[in-house]
Amino acid sequence: MSARVLLVGVGGIGHPCALALAAVPDIELVFLDDDRVERSNLHRLVAFDEAHVGAPKAHALAEHIERELHATRPVVIVDRATPDSVRAHVDDADIVVEGSDNFATKFLVADACGLAGKPSVHGAAVGWSGTVLSVVPARSACYRCVFEDLPVGDAVDCATAGVFAPVTAMIGAVMAAHVREMLGPEPARAAKLSHFDATAGMFRHRTMQRRSDCPLCCEARVITAIDASRYSAPLCSH
Amino acid sequence: MAISIRIPASLRTLTQAKEEVTVDGATVRAALADLDAKFPGFKDRLLDDKGVKRFMNVYLGDEDIRFLDGLDTPVKDGDSLTIVPAIAGGR
Ligand SMILES: [Zn+2]
């Protein structure tokens, strides 16, 4: 039976991750993204060219994977993760790959995965650095164990810092490797925080501990359902 | 007491682009205070009245200081601190 891998966002990070997973046997890819290709994205969406500008990213990537890589065509859902829809999308998946560009979606998807007990791989890239956090529910630290809650004030997102294409490619590739490890005999081995610093040419991996007072994964957790008011941070438009 | 601190790319505007700086101090709190004295602005970016800001992670070697003694974690000559902020981006 094949594993259903849901990619939330197939932009700069999800795109290289999907390409790396496309030919892996026994994986069914599902793309959830409602964004369109822009000319300014082309440097990091390596499978696309001028002709794709304006096309939905998810459809264009699914077509590329089928036609050029001769792999099974991914399922495409032209939508975004919202508090209303996220549980249905996550419940249908075996593993969730989250490469969105804003903290509201990151925490929303992390919470849905925690509630549904689905493993997740979260990736982000800003400027010259990036992080990957892989989570095996009830076994390893979750996104909230590490990053707690939506930042207030001066956290770094793509609205305030650019994205360097080789970093998104590197992060997407590492996420794909974590997905493969999670599908293997020892999924918990994939559970770690990897931090990439392109200026130092350095990848650092850390096994994270669960927090005993985590609002999502501790015994006395306070997050027991998706409540839209928890994710009301400004969205990033790029 | 020389403690090295790795600065994330997003905070290097405060260190004139230095990736790593050396500070003094016997605890993480003292080391970060010395960092802020040498490169003003770190205190506001890293700390709030509860301690390390919730979307910032500070590691001593490979250990998150939250699982040690937090800001009161002792440090010794040659130790290395790393600051890893939560980031979103890459669409
Ligand atoms: Zn947790």
Coordinates of C-alpha atoms and ligand atoms in Angstrom, one line a residue:
Chain A
M1 CA 0.0 0.0 0.0
S2 CA 1.4 3.4 -0.9
A3 CA 1.8 6.2 1.7
R4 CA -0.1 9.4 1.0
V5 CA 2.2 12.4 1.5
L6 CA 0.5 15.8 1.7
L7 CA 2.6 18.8 0.7
V8 CA 1.1 22.0 2.2
G9 CA 2.7 24.5 -0.1
V10 CA 4.6 23.7 -3.3
G11 CA 6.6 26.9 -3.6
G12 CA 10.3 27.4 -3.0
I13 CA 10.6 24.6 -0.4
G14 CA 7.8 22.3 -1.4
H15 CA 8.8 22.3 -5.1
P16 CA 12.3 20.8 -4.7
C17 CA 10.9 18.4 -2.0
A18 CA 8.2 17.2 -4.4
L19 CA 10.8 16.7 -7.2
A20 CA 12.9 14.6 -4.8
L21 CA 10.0 12.5 -3.8
A22 CA 8.4 12.1 -7.2
A23 CA 10.1 8.9 -8.2
V24 CA 10.2 7.3 -4.8
P25 CA 8.1 4.1 -5.0
D26 CA 5.0 3.6 -2.8
I27 CA 4.4 7.3 -2.3
E28 CA 1.3 9.1 -3.5
L29 CA 1.9 12.8 -3.5
V30 CA -0.9 15.3 -2.8
F31 CA -0.3 19.1 -3.4
L32 CA -2.3 21.6 -1.5
D33 CA -1.5 25.1 -2.8
D34 CA -3.5 27.9 -4.4
D35 CA -0.7 30.1 -5.5
R36 CA 0.3 30.9 -9.1
V37 CA 3.8 31.0 -10.6
E38 CA 5.3 34.5 -10.8
R39 CA 8.3 35.5 -12.8
S40 CA 10.1 36.5 -9.6
N41 CA 9.7 32.8 -8.4
L42 CA 11.4 31.2 -11.4
H43 CA 14.9 31.2 -9.9
R44 CA 13.8 28.8 -7.2
L45 CA 11.0 26.9 -9.0
V46 CA 13.6 25.0 -11.1
A47 CA 11.2 22.9 -13.1
F48 CA 9.4 26.0 -14.5
D49 CA 10.1 28.6 -17.2
E50 CA 8.5 31.7 -18.7
A51 CA 5.7 29.6 -20.1
H52 CA 4.5 28.7 -16.6
V53 CA 4.1 32.2 -15.4
G54 CA 0.5 32.7 -14.2
A55 CA -0.2 28.9 -13.9
P56 CA -1.3 27.4 -10.6
K57 CA 2.0 26.1 -9.0
A58 CA 0.4 22.8 -7.9
H59 CA -1.0 21.9 -11.4
A60 CA 2.1 23.0 -13.2
L61 CA 4.3 20.9 -10.9
A62 CA 2.0 17.8 -11.1
E63 CA 2.1 18.0 -14.9
H64 CA 5.9 18.3 -14.9
I65 CA 6.3 15.3 -12.7
E66 CA 4.0 13.2 -14.9
R67 CA 5.3 14.3 -18.3
E68 CA 9.0 14.9 -17.7
L69 CA 9.8 12.6 -14.9
H70 CA 7.3 9.8 -16.0
A71 CA 6.2 9.4 -12.4
T72 CA 2.7 9.0 -11.1
R73 CA 0.8 12.3 -11.4
P74 CA 0.3 13.9 -7.9
V75 CA -3.2 14.7 -6.7
V76 CA -3.8 18.5 -6.9
I77 CA -5.9 20.5 -4.5
V78 CA -6.0 24.1 -5.4
D79 CA -6.7 25.5 -2.0
R80 CA -4.8 26.6 1.1
A81 CA -4.8 25.2 4.6
T82 CA -7.5 27.0 6.6
P83 CA -8.9 26.4 10.1
D84 CA -12.0 24.9 8.5
S85 CA -10.3 22.6 6.0
V86 CA -7.0 21.6 7.6
R87 CA -8.2 18.6 9.5
A88 CA -9.8 17.0 6.5
H89 CA -6.7 17.4 4.5
V90 CA -4.4 16.1 7.2
D91 CA -6.6 13.2 8.3
D92 CA -6.4 11.9 4.7
A93 CA -2.6 11.9 4.7
D94 CA 0.0 9.5 6.2
I95 CA 2.7 12.2 6.4
V96 CA 2.4 16.0 6.1
V97 CA 5.2 18.1 4.5
E98 CA 4.7 21.7 5.5
G99 CA 6.6 24.3 3.5
S100 CA 4.4 27.3 3.9
D101 CA 5.7 30.8 4.2
N102 CA 4.0 32.2 7.2
F103 CA 3.8 31.3 10.9
A104 CA -0.1 31.2 11.0
T105 CA -0.1 28.3 8.5
K106 CA 2.9 26.6 10.2
F107 CA 1.2 26.5 13.6
L108 CA -2.2 25.6 12.0
V109 CA -0.7 22.6 10.2
A110 CA 1.4 21.6 13.2
D111 CA -1.6 21.6 15.5
A112 CA -3.7 19.6 13.0
C113 CA -1.0 17.0 12.7
G114 CA -0.6 16.8 16.5
L115 CA -4.4 16.4 16.9
A116 CA -4.6 13.8 14.2
G117 CA -1.4 12.0 15.3
K118 CA 0.2 12.4 11.8
P119 CA 3.9 12.7 11.4
S120 CA 5.0 16.0 9.9
V121 CA 8.1 17.6 8.4
H122 CA 8.2 21.4 8.6
G123 CA 10.6 23.5 6.5
A124 CA 11.5 27.1 6.3
A125 CA 14.1 29.2 4.6
V126 CA 14.9 32.9 5.0
G127 CA 17.9 34.6 3.5
W128 CA 21.0 32.4 4.0
S129 CA 19.6 30.0 6.5
G130 CA 16.9 27.4 6.9
T131 CA 15.4 24.9 9.3
V132 CA 13.7 21.5 9.1
L133 CA 11.8 20.1 12.0
S134 CA 10.5 16.5 11.7
V135 CA 7.9 15.4 14.2
V136 CA 6.7 11.9 15.1
P137 CA 3.6 12.4 17.3
A138 CA 3.9 11.2 20.9
R139 CA 7.5 10.1 20.3
S140 CA 9.3 13.4 19.6
A141 CA 9.2 17.1 20.2
C142 CA 6.4 18.8 18.2
Y143 CA 6.5 22.2 16.5
R144 CA 5.1 23.8 19.6
C145 CA 7.6 22.1 21.9
V146 CA 10.3 23.9 19.9
F147 CA 8.7 27.2 18.8
E148 CA 5.9 27.5 21.3
D149 CA 3.5 29.9 19.7
L150 CA 3.1 32.5 16.9
P151 CA 5.7 35.2 17.3
V152 CA 4.7 38.7 18.2
G153 CA 6.8 41.5 16.8
D154 CA 10.1 40.9 15.0
A155 CA 10.3 37.3 14.0
V156 CA 11.8 36.6 10.6
D157 CA 9.5 35.8 7.7
C158 CA 9.7 36.3 4.0
A159 CA 8.0 39.7 4.3
T160 CA 11.1 41.1 6.0
A161 CA 13.9 39.0 4.5
G162 CA 14.5 37.6 1.0
V163 CA 15.0 33.9 0.1
F164 CA 18.2 32.6 -1.4
A165 CA 17.3 29.9 -3.9
P166 CA 20.0 27.4 -3.1
V167 CA 18.8 27.4 0.5
T168 CA 15.2 26.5 -0.4
A169 CA 16.6 23.7 -2.6
M170 CA 18.7 22.4 0.2
I171 CA 15.9 22.6 2.7
G172 CA 13.4 20.9 0.3
A173 CA 15.9 18.1 -0.3
V174 CA 16.5 17.5 3.4
M175 CA 12.7 17.4 4.0
A176 CA 12.4 14.7 1.3
A177 CA 15.1 12.7 3.0
H178 CA 13.3 13.0 6.4
V179 CA 10.0 11.8 4.7
R180 CA 11.9 8.7 3.4
E181 CA 13.3 8.0 6.8
M182 CA 9.9 8.3 8.3
L183 CA 8.5 5.7 5.9
G184 CA 11.3 3.3 6.9
P185 CA 11.6 0.9 9.8
E186 CA 12.7 3.5 12.3
P187 CA 10.6 6.7 11.8
A188 CA 11.7 8.2 15.1
R189 CA 15.2 8.6 13.7
A190 CA 14.0 11.3 11.4
A191 CA 12.7 13.3 14.4
K192 CA 15.1 16.2 14.8
L193 CA 15.7 19.8 14.2
S194 CA 18.2 20.5 11.4
H195 CA 19.5 24.0 10.9
F196 CA 21.3 25.1 7.8
D197 CA 23.6 28.1 7.6
A198 CA 24.7 28.7 4.0
T199 CA 27.2 31.4 4.9
A200 CA 29.1 28.8 7.1
G201 CA 28.3 25.9 4.8
M202 CA 27.1 24.1 7.9
F203 CA 24.2 21.7 8.7
R204 CA 23.6 21.0 12.4
H205 CA 21.1 18.4 13.6
R206 CA 19.7 18.3 17.1
T207 CA 17.4 15.8 18.7
M208 CA 14.8 17.9 20.5
Q209 CA 13.1 17.0 23.8
R210 CA 9.4 17.3 24.4
R211 CA 8.3 20.0 26.7
S212 CA 6.4 18.8 29.7
D213 CA 4.1 21.9 29.5
C214 CA 3.6 21.8 25.7
P215 CA 0.2 23.1 24.8
L216 CA -0.2 20.6 22.0
C217 CA 1.5 17.4 23.0
C218 CA 1.7 17.1 26.8
E219 CA -0.7 15.2 28.9
A220 CA -2.5 18.3 30.1
R221 CA -2.6 19.9 26.7
V222 CA -4.8 22.9 26.1
I223 CA -5.1 22.6 22.4
T224 CA -7.7 19.9 21.8
A225 CA -9.3 21.3 18.6
I226 CA -8.5 23.8 15.8
D227 CA -9.7 27.2 16.9
A228 CA -9.3 29.9 14.2
S229 CA -8.5 32.6 16.7
R230 CA -5.1 30.9 17.5
Y231 CA -3.8 31.6 14.0
S232 CA -4.6 35.3 13.4
A233 CA -1.2 36.5 12.4
P234 CA -0.6 38.6 9.3
L235 CA -0.1 36.4 6.2
C236 CA 2.9 36.9 4.0
S237 CA 2.1 37.7 0.4
H238 CA 5.3 36.5 -1.3
Chain B
M1 CA 36.0 33.1 30.3
A2 CA 35.7 33.1 26.5
I3 CA 32.3 31.9 25.3
S4 CA 31.7 31.8 21.5
I5 CA 28.2 32.7 20.2
R6 CA 27.0 31.7 16.7
I7 CA 24.8 34.5 15.4
P8 CA 22.0 33.5 13.0
A9 CA 22.1 35.3 9.6
S10 CA 19.0 37.3 10.5
L11 CA 20.7 38.9 13.5
R12 CA 24.0 39.6 11.9
T13 CA 23.0 43.2 11.2
L14 CA 23.8 43.7 14.9
T15 CA 27.3 42.2 14.7
Q16 CA 28.6 44.0 11.6
A17 CA 28.0 40.7 9.7
K18 CA 30.2 38.6 12.1
E19 CA 29.0 34.9 12.2
E20 CA 30.6 34.2 15.5
V21 CA 31.5 36.5 18.4
T22 CA 33.3 35.9 21.7
V23 CA 31.9 37.1 25.0
D24 CA 32.5 36.7 28.7
G25 CA 30.2 35.4 31.4
A26 CA 29.7 32.6 33.9
T27 CA 26.1 31.9 32.9
V28 CA 24.1 32.1 29.7
R29 CA 22.4 35.2 31.1
A30 CA 25.8 36.9 31.7
A31 CA 27.1 35.9 28.3
L32 CA 24.0 37.3 26.6
A33 CA 24.3 40.5 28.6
D34 CA 27.9 40.8 27.5
L35 CA 26.8 40.2 23.9
D36 CA 24.3 43.0 24.2
A37 CA 26.9 45.3 25.7
K38 CA 29.3 44.6 22.8
F39 CA 26.6 44.6 20.1
P40 CA 23.6 46.6 21.4
G41 CA 20.2 45.3 20.3
F42 CA 20.5 41.6 21.2
K43 CA 18.6 41.9 24.5
D44 CA 15.5 43.3 22.7
R45 CA 15.6 40.7 20.0
L46 CA 16.3 37.7 22.3
L47 CA 14.7 38.3 25.7
D48 CA 11.5 39.4 27.2
D49 CA 10.4 39.6 30.8
K50 CA 9.9 35.8 30.9
G51 CA 13.3 34.9 29.6
V52 CA 14.2 33.8 26.1
K53 CA 11.5 34.9 23.6
R54 CA 9.2 32.0 22.7
F55 CA 10.3 31.8 19.0
M56 CA 14.0 32.0 19.8
N57 CA 16.0 29.0 20.8
V58 CA 19.4 29.2 22.5
Y59 CA 21.6 26.1 22.6
L60 CA 24.6 25.4 24.7
G61 CA 26.5 22.9 22.5
D62 CA 23.6 20.7 21.3
E63 CA 21.3 21.3 24.3
D64 CA 18.4 23.7 24.4
I65 CA 19.0 25.8 27.5
R66 CA 15.3 25.4 28.3
F67 CA 16.1 21.9 29.3
L68 CA 19.2 22.9 31.3
D69 CA 18.8 25.8 33.8
G70 CA 17.6 28.3 31.3
L71 CA 19.4 31.7 31.5
D72 CA 21.0 30.6 34.7
T73 CA 22.8 27.6 33.0
P74 CA 26.5 27.9 33.9
V75 CA 29.0 28.2 31.0
K76 CA 32.7 27.7 31.0
D77 CA 35.7 28.7 29.0
G78 CA 35.5 27.3 25.5
D79 CA 31.7 26.7 25.5
S80 CA 29.7 27.6 22.5
L81 CA 26.2 29.1 22.3
T82 CA 24.0 29.0 19.2
I83 CA 21.0 31.2 18.6
V84 CA 18.3 29.6 16.3
P85 CA 15.2 31.7 15.6
A86 CA 11.9 30.3 14.3
I87 CA 11.6 31.3 10.7
A88 CA 8.9 31.1 8.1
G89 CA 9.5 31.6 4.4
G90 CA 10.4 29.9 1.2
R91 CA 7.2 29.9 -0.8
Ligands
ZN1 ZN 4.8 19.5 21.9

